[in-house]
Every structure is written in C-alpha cells, then in structure tokens.
Short mmCIF file of C-alpha atoms in Angstrom, two decimals:
data_model
loop_
_atom_site.label_atom_id
_atom_site.label_comp_id
_atom_site.label_asym_id
_atom_site.label_seq_id
_atom_site.Cartn_x
_atom_site.Cartn_y
_atom_site.Cartn_z
CA MET V 21 0.00 0.00 0.00
CA LYS V 22 2.85 2.38 0.79
CA LYS V 23 4.43 1.68 -2.58
CA LEU V 24 1.18 2.50 -4.40
CA THR V 25 0.82 5.76 -2.48
CA LEU V 26 4.44 6.66 -3.21
CA ILE V 27 4.01 5.92 -6.92
CA CYS V 28 0.83 8.02 -7.07
CA LEU V 29 2.53 10.94 -5.32
CA MET V 30 5.51 10.72 -7.67
CA ALA V 31 3.20 10.71 -10.70
CA ILE V 32 1.31 13.75 -9.44
CA PHE V 33 4.56 15.57 -8.67
CA ALA V 34 5.93 14.78 -12.13
CA ALA V 35 2.72 15.98 -13.82
CA CYS V 36 2.74 19.26 -11.88
CA ASN V 37 6.36 20.02 -12.71
CA GLN V 38 6.03 19.82 -16.49
CA PRO V 39 7.20 23.01 -18.20
CA ALA V 40 4.39 25.21 -19.47
CA GLN V 41 3.73 25.10 -23.20
CA LYS V 42 4.74 28.22 -25.04
CA GLN V 43 1.88 30.19 -26.51
CA GLU V 44 2.54 32.39 -29.49
CA LYS V 45 1.46 35.95 -28.95
CA THR V 46 -0.34 37.60 -31.80
CA THR V 47 -0.03 41.34 -32.04
CA ALA V 48 -1.60 43.80 -34.40
CA PRO V 49 0.72 45.43 -36.91
CA ALA V 50 2.17 48.75 -35.78
CA THR V 51 0.52 50.58 -38.67
CA GLN V 52 -2.97 49.52 -37.59
CA SER V 53 -4.10 51.33 -34.43
CA LYS V 54 -6.85 49.88 -32.28
CA ILE V 55 -9.92 52.07 -31.83
CA VAL V 56 -11.31 52.17 -28.30
CA TYR V 57 -14.80 53.41 -27.48
CA THR V 58 -15.61 54.80 -24.04
CA CYS V 59 -18.47 56.49 -22.17
CA SER V 60 -18.28 60.25 -21.62
CA MET V 61 -19.61 59.89 -18.08
CA HIS V 62 -17.81 56.65 -17.16
CA PRO V 63 -14.29 56.68 -18.66
CA GLU V 64 -13.50 53.32 -17.03
CA VAL V 65 -15.96 51.67 -19.44
CA ALA V 66 -14.08 50.70 -22.61
CA SER V 67 -15.05 48.66 -25.65
CA ASP V 68 -13.50 47.75 -28.99
CA LYS V 69 -16.77 48.43 -30.82
CA PRO V 70 -19.42 51.16 -30.60
CA GLY V 71 -22.45 50.57 -28.44
CA THR V 72 -24.03 51.84 -25.24
CA CYS V 73 -22.65 52.21 -21.73
CA PRO V 74 -23.81 49.39 -19.45
CA LYS V 75 -23.99 51.83 -16.51
CA CYS V 76 -25.97 54.75 -17.93
CA GLY V 77 -27.04 53.77 -21.46
CA MET V 78 -25.25 56.65 -23.22
CA ASP V 79 -23.62 56.03 -26.59
CA LEU V 80 -19.95 55.08 -26.47
CA VAL V 81 -17.69 57.52 -28.30
CA GLU V 82 -14.26 57.03 -29.84
CA LYS V 83 -11.54 57.67 -27.27
CA ASP V 84 -8.99 60.36 -28.10
CA LYS V 85 -5.38 59.25 -28.22
#
C-alpha cells in the first residue's frame, strides 16, 4: 500500500512540474491602431466596438489618443 501511495505521489509531482507550453502571442501590426470606445460619463468603461454604456445607457464615443 505504501508503494502505491508513493508511486501516485511521484506521478502527481511529475505531472505538476512539467514546463508550461509556449503560446505564441499575436499582435496587431504597428501601422494599424486599435480604436477604443468609451463612455463620456464613465471613462472606465471601454469597448473595442461602438455601443451603449452598461452603466448609464449613453452612446460610447471614440476615445482620443
């Protein structure tokens, strides 16, 4: 029984210590700037597309750079 427990613990330890897989990061080209839309009354609200503010319902406007 002790051997089985030891083997299970070793297997768990080995599985947890595997190096993380590398993920490729995709970035937008430098020439293409991302447009951000925000609420005039709630500047913490940001979106990548136009719409309405979830807090007050006002239209989101393009954020100045």
